[in-house]
Tab-separated table of C-alpha atoms and ligand atoms in Angstrom:
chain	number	residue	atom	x	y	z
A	21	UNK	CA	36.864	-19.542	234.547
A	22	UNK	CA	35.033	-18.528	231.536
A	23	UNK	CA	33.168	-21.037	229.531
A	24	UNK	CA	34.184	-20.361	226.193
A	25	UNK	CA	32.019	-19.145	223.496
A	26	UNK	CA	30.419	-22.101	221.430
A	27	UNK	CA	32.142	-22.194	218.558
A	28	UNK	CA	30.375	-22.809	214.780
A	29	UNK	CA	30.112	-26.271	213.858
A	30	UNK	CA	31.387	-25.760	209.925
A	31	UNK	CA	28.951	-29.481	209.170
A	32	UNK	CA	25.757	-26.937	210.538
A	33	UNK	CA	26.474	-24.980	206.997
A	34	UNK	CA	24.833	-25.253	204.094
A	35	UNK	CA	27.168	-24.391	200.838
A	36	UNK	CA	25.755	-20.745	200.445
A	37	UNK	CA	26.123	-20.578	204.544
A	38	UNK	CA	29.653	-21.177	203.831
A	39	UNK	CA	30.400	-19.513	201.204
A	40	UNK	CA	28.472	-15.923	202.895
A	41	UNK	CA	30.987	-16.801	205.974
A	42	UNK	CA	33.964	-17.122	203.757
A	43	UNK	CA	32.551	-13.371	201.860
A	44	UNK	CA	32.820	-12.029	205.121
A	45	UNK	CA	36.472	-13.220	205.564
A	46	UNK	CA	37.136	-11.706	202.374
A	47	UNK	CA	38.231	-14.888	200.859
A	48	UNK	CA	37.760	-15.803	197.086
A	49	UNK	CA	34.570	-17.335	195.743
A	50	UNK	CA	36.258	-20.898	195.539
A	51	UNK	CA	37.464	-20.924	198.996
A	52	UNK	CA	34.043	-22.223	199.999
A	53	UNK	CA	34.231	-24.765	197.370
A	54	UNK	CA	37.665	-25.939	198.194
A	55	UNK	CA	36.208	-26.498	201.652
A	56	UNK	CA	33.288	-27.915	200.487
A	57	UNK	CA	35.132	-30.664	199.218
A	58	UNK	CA	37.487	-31.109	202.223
A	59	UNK	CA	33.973	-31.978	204.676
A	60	UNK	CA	32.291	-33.581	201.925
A	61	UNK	CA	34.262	-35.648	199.712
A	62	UNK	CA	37.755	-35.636	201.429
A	63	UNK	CA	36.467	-36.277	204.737
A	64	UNK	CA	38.870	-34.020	206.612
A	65	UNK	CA	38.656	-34.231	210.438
A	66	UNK	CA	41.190	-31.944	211.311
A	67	UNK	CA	42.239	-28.252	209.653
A	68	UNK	CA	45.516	-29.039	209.487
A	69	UNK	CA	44.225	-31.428	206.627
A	70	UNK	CA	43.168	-28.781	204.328
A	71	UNK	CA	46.378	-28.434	202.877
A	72	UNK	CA	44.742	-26.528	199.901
A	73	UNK	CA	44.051	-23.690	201.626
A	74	UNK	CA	46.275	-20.866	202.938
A	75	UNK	CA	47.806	-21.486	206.405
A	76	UNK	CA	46.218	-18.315	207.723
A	77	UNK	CA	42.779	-19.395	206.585
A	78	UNK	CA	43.111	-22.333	208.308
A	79	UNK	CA	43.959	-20.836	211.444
A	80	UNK	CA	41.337	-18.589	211.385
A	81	UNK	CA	38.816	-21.957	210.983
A	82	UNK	CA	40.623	-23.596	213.686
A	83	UNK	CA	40.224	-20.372	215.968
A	84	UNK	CA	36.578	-19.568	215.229
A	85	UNK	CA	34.845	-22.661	213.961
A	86	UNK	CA	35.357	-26.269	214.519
A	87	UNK	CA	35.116	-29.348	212.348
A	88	UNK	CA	32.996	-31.385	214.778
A	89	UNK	CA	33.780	-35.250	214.865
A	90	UNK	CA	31.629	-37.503	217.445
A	91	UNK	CA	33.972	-39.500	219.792
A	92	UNK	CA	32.846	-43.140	219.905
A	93	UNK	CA	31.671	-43.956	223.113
A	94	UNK	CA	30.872	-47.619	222.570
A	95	UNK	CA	30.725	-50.309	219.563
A	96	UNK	CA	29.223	-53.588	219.580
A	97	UNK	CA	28.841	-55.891	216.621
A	98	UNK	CA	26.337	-58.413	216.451
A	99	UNK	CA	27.046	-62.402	216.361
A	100	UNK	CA	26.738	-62.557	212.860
A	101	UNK	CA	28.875	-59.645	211.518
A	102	UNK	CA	26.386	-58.179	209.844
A	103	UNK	CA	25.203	-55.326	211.848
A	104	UNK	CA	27.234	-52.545	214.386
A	105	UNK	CA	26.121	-50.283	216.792
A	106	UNK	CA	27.967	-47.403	217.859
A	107	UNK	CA	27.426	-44.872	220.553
A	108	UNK	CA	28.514	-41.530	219.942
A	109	UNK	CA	28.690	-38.543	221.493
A	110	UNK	CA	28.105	-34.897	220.530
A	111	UNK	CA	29.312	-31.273	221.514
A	112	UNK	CA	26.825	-30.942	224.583
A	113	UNK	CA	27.599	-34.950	225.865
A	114	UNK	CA	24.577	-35.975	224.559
A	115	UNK	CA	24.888	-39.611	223.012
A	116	UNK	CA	23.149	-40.719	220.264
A	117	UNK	CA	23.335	-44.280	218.917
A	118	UNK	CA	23.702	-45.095	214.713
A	119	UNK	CA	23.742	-48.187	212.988
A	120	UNK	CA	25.745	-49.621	210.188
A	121	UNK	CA	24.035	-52.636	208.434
A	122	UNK	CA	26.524	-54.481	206.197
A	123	UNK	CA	24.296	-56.646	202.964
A	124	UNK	CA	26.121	-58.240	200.680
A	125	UNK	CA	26.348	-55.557	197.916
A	126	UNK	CA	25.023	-52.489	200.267
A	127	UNK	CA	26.392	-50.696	203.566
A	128	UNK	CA	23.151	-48.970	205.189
A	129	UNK	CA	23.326	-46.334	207.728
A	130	UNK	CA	20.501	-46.067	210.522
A	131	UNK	CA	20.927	-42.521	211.389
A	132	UNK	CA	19.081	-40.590	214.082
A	133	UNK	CA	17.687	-37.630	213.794
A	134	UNK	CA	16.818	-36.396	217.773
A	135	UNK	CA	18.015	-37.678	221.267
A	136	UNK	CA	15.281	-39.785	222.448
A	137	UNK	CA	11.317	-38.803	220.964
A	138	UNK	CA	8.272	-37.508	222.300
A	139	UNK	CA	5.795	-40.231	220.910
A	140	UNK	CA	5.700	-42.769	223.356
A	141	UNK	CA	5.053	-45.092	220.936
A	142	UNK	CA	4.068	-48.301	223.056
A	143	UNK	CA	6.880	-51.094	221.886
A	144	UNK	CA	9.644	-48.505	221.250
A	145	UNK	CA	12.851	-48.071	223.510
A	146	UNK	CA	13.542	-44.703	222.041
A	147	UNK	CA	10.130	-43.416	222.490
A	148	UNK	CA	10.191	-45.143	226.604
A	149	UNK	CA	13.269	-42.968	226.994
A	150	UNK	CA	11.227	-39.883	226.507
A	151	UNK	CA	12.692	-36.556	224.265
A	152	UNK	CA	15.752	-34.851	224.858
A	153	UNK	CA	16.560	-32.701	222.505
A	154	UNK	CA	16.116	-31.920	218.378
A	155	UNK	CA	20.025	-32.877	216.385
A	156	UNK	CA	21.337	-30.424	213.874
A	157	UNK	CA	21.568	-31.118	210.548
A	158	UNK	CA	25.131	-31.823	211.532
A	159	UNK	CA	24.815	-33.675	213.853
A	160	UNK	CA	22.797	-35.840	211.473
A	161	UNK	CA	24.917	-35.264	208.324
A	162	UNK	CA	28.197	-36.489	211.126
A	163	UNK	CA	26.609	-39.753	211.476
A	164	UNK	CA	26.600	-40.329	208.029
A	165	UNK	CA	30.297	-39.352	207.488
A	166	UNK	CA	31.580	-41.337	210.634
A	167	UNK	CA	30.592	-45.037	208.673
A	168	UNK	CA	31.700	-43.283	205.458
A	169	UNK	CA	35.367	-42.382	206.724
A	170	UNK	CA	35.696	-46.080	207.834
A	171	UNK	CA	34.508	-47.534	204.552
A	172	UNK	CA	36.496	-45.058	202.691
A	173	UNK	CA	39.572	-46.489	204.444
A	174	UNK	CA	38.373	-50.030	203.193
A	175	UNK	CA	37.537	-49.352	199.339
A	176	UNK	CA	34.002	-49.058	200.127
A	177	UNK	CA	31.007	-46.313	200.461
A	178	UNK	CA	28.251	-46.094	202.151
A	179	UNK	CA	25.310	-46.990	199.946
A	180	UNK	CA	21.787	-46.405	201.618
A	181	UNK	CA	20.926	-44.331	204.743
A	182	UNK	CA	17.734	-44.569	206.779
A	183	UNK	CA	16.206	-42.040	208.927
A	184	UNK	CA	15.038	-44.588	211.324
A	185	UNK	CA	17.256	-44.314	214.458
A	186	UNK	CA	16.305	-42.483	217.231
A	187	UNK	CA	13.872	-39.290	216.985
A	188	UNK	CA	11.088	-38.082	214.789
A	189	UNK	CA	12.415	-36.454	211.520
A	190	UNK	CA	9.208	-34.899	210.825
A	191	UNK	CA	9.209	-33.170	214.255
A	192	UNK	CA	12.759	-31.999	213.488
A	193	UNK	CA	11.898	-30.619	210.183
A	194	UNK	CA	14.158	-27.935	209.261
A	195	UNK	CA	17.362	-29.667	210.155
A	196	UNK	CA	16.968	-33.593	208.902
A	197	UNK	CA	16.037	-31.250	205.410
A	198	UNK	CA	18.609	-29.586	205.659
A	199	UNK	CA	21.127	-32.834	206.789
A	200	UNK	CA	19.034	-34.564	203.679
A	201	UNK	CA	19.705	-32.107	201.313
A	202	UNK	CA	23.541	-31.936	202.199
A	203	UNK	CA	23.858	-35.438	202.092
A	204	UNK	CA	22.637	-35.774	198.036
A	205	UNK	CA	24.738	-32.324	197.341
A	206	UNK	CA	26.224	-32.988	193.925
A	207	UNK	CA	29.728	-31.349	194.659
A	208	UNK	CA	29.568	-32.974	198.205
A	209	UNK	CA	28.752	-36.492	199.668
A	210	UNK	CA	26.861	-37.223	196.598
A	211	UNK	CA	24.103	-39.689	197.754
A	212	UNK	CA	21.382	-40.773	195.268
A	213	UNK	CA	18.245	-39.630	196.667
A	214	UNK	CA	16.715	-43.130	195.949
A	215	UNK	CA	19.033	-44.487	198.497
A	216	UNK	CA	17.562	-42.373	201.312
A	217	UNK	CA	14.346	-42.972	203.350
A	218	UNK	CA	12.653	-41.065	205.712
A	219	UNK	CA	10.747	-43.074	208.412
A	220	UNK	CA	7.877	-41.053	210.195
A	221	UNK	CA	5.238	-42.156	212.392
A	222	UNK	CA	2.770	-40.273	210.338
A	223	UNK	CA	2.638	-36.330	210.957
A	224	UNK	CA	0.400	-34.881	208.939
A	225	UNK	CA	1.456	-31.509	208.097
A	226	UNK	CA	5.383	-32.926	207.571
A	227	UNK	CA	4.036	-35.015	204.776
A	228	UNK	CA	2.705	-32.048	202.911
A	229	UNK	CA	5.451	-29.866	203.354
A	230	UNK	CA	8.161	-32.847	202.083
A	231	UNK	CA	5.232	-33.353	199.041
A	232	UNK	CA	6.443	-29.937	198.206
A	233	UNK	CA	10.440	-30.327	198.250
A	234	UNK	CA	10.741	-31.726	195.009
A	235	UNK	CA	13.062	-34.664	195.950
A	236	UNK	CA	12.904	-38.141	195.333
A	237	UNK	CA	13.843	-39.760	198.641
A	238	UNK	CA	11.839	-42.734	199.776
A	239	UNK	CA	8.951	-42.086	202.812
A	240	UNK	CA	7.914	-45.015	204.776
A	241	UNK	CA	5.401	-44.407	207.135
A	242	UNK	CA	4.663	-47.065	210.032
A	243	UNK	CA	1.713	-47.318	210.328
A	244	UNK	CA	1.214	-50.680	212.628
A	245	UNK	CA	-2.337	-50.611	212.967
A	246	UNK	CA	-5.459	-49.854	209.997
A	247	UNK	CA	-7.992	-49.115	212.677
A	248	UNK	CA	-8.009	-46.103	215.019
A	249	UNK	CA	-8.127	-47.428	218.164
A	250	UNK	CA	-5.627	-49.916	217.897
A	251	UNK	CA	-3.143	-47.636	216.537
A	252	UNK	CA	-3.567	-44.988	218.929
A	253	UNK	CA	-3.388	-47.298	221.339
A	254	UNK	CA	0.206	-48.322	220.081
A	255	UNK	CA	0.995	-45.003	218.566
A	256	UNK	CA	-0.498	-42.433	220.811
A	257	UNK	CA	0.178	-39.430	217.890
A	258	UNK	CA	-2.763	-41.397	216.118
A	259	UNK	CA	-5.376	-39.401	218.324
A	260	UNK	CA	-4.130	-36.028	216.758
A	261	UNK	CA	-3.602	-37.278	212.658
A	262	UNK	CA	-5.722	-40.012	212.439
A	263	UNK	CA	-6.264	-42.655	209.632
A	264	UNK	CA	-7.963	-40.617	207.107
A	265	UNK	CA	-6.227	-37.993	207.901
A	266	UNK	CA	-2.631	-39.562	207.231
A	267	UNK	CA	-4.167	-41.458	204.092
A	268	UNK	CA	-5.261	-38.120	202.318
A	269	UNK	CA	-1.837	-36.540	203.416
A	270	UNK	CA	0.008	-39.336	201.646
A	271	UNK	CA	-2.267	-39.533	198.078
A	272	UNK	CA	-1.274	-35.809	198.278
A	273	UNK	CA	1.846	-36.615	198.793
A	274	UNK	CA	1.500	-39.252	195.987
A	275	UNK	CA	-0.181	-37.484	193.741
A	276	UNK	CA	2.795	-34.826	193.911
A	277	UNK	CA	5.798	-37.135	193.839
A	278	UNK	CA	4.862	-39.974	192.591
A	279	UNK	CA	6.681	-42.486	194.751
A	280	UNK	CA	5.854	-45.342	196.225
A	281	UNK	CA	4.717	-45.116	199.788
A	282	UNK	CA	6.747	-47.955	202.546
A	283	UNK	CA	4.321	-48.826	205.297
A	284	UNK	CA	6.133	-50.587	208.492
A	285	UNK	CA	4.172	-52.671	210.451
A	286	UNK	CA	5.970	-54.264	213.274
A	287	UNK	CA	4.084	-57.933	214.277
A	288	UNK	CA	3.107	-57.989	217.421
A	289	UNK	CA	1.790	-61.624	218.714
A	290	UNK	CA	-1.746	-61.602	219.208
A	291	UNK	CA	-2.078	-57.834	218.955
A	292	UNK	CA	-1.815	-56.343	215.430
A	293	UNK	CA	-1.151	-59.662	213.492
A	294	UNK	CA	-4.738	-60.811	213.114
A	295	UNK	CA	-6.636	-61.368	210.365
A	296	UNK	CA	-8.919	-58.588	210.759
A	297	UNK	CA	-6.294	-56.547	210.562
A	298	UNK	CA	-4.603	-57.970	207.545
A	299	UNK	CA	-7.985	-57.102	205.734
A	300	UNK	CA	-8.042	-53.216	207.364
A	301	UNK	CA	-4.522	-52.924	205.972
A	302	UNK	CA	-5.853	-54.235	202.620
A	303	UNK	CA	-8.759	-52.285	202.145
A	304	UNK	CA	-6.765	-48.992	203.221
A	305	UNK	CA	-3.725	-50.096	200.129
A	306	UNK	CA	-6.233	-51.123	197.790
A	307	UNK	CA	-5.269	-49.140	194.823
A	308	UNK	CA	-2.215	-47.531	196.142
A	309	UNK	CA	1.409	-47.529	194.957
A	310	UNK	CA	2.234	-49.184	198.279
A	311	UNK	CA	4.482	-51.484	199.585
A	312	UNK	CA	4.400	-53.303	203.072
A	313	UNK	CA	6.816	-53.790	205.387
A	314	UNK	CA	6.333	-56.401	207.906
A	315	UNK	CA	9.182	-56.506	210.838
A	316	UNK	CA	8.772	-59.001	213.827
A	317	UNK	CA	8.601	-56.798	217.237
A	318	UNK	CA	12.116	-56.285	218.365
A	319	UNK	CA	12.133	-56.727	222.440
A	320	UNK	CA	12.529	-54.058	224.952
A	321	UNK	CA	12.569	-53.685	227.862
A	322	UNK	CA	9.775	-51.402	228.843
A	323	UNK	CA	7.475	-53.255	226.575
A	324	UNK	CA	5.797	-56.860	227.044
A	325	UNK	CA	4.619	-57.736	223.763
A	326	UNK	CA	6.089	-60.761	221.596
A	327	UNK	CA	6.936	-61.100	218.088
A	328	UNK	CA	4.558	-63.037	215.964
A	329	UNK	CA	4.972	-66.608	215.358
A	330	UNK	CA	5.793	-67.650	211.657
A	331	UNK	CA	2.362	-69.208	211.355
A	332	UNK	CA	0.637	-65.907	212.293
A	333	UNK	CA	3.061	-64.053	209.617
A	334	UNK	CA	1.896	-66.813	207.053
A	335	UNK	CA	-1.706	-66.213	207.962
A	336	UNK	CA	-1.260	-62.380	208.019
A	337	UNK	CA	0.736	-62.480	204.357
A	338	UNK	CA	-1.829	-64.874	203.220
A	339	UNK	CA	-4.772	-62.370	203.205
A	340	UNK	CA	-2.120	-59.214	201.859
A	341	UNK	CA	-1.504	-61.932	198.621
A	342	UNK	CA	-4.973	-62.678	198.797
A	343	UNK	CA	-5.599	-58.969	198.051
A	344	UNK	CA	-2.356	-58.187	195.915
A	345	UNK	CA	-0.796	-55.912	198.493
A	346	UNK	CA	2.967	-56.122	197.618
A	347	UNK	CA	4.933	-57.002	200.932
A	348	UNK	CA	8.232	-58.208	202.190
A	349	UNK	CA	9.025	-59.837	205.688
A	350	UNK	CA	12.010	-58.077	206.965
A	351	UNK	CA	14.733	-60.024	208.611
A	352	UNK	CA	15.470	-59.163	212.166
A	353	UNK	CA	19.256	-58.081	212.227
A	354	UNK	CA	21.184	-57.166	215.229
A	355	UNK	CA	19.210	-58.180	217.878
A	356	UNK	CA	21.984	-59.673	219.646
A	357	UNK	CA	23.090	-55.731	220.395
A	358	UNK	CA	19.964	-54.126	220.431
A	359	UNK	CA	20.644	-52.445	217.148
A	360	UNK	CA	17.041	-53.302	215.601
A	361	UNK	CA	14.528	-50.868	215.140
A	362	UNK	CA	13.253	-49.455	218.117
A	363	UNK	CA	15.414	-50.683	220.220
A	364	UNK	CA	18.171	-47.855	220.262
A	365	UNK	CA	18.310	-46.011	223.359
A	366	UNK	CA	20.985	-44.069	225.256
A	367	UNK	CA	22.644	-46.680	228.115
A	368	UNK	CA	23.909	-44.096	230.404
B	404	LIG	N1	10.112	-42.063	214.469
B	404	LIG	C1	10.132	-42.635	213.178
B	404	LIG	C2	11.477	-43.218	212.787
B	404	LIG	C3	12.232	-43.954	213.842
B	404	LIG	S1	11.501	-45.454	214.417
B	404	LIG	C4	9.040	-43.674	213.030
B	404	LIG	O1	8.403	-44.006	214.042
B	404	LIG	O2	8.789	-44.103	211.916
B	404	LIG	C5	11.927	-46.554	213.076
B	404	LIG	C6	11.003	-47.758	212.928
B	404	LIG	O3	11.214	-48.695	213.979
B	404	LIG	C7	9.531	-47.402	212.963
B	404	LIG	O4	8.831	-48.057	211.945
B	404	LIG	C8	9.126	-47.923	214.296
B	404	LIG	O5	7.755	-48.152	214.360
B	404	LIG	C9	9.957	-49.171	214.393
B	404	LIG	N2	10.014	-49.740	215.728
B	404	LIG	C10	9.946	-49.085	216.899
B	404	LIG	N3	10.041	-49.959	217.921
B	404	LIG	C11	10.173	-51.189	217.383
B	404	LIG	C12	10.331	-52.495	217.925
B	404	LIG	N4	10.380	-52.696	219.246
B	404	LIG	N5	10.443	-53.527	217.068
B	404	LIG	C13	10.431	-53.325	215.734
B	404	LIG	N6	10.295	-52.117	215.163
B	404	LIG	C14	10.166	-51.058	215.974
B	405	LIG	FE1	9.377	-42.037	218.274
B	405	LIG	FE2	9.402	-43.588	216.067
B	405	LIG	FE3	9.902	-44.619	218.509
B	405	LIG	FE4	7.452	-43.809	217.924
B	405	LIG	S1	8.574	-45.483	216.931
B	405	LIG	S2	8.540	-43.396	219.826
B	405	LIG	S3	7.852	-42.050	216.657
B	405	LIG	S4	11.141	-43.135	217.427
């Protein structure tokens, strides 16, 4: 048997993508806009759904493009209620894991943004599972739209989404730009750009090209170390865009946007929660519109390090006061289902 020709994923279009395809058809200007609306803000799954548009149109859509929806392999919520994992899986069977984080006035999405990651960063199940494959930016904008069609059912939207699942969005460039972009489109989803942040383990020539985009989206970078050799030892990328390097990328990147810089720094027992640290970390913020972000190591499995005991986090915060670095201590949330950073992996 033949295997069928791939067919066009309509959420891998940008609006002038669309609206060139539509040209081609020969359909009116607003047919892409009608559309538009029916992925975006109506949330269609299905073309039988697009009731404003002719039948034949929507024949011709269902014959030559499809309106790709991830099937849910698996969903666990943790003890608490709080925090749900689901596993889904795209066109190729590839499964990627997202995370919905419920706060009291805010629904978060952890979206990822490639299957598995090249960086072998030491304590990270996603980097221990090796890289698989970049996402498109529909594949990344689908995530976002699964929690959405649930909330949508319950009165609610989804308020924040983080580029912190699984994958390296500065190594996928083009597409978590383009699945960024989509997501704050003003006639589509409509996200403020305020409520989106971009985790990257600190590639160099990514932050200078995202200094140049001219949005306002939040960057954290996790940084986990403020020496060289204990960061590349935890984040092996360190030995290509070192320290200085990454600082002068992001006062560039400062300098351009003028938006406050997230730092992560998960607290490993006895490794990168000492007080020599602490004053690295200091030294390298002093100055800078910074704001730390200090997250107790998550287990897994590949990975023997602990978290840090409260009385090391005291110590640790202790010298960041000392200094006037602004920080928070993030809770750990969904642990219980291996939904906390780093620990999303495929099962299979
Ligand atoms: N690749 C990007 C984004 C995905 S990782 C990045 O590295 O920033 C999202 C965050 O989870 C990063 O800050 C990462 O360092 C952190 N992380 C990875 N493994 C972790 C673990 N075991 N416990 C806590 N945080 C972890
Ligand atoms: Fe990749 Fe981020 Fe995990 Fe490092 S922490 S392996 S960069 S996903």
């Amino acid at each position: 048997m033949a295997t069928p020709r791939k067919k066009l994923n309509l959420y891998d279009l940008d609006l002038p993508q669309l609206e060139a395809l539509l040209a081609d058809w020969k359909q009116p200007r607003y047919r892409a806009d009608q559309l538009w609306e029916w992925l975006y803000v109506r949330l269609a799954t299905d073309f039988e759904q697009l009731t404003t548009l002719p039948k034949s149109l929507r024949e011709r859509l269902a014959a030559e493009t499809t309106l790709y929806v991830p099937p849910v392999l698996a969903q666990q919520e943790s003890l608490d209620g709080e925090t749900r994992k689901d596993l889904l899986q795209m066109a190729d069977g590839e499964q990627v894991e997202v995370v919905l984080m419920r706060y009291i006035n805010r629904r978060s999405a952890c979206l990822s943004t490639q299957v598995g990651c090249a960086l072998k960063c030491s304590f990270c199940a996603t980097g221990q599972m090796g890289f698989v494959r970049d996402l498109t930016s529909g594949e990344i904008v689908t995530q976002a739209l699964h929690f959405q069609r649930e909330l949508a059912a319950q009165g609610q939207r989804l308020s924040n989404v983080v580029l912190m699942g699984m994958g390296e969005p500065l190594l996928n460039y083009k597409n978590t730009l383009a699945a960024i972009r989509r997501l704050i489109h003003p006639q589509g989803f409509q996200m403020g750009q305020r409520r989106i942040t971009l985790s990257t383990s600190g590639i160099v020539p990514g932050i200078y090209r995202l200094a140049d985009e001219g949005l306002q989206v939040n960057l954290a970078v996790s940084l986990h170390a403020a020496m060289d050799d204990l960061r590349s030892e935890l984040i092996p990328i360190n030995r290509r865009y070192p320290l200085d390097a990454l600082f002068k990328a992001l006062y560039v990147y400062l300098a351009k946007t003028n938006r406050r810089v997230t730092f992560e720094w998960v607290m490993i027992d006895g490794v990168n929660d000492t007080l020599q640290q602490a004053e690295a970390l200091a030294a390298r913020l002093a100055g800078m519109l910074a704001h730390v972000n200090l997250i107790p190591l998550n287990p897994s499995t590949g990975y023997k390090g602990q978290p840090s005991a409260p009385e090391r986090i005291a110590a640790f915060t202790a010298v960041l006061d000392r200094h006037h670095i602004p920080y928070s201590v993030r809770l750990r949330r969904g642990i219980d289902i291996r939904a906390g950073c780093g620990q999303l992996r495929r099962t299979s």
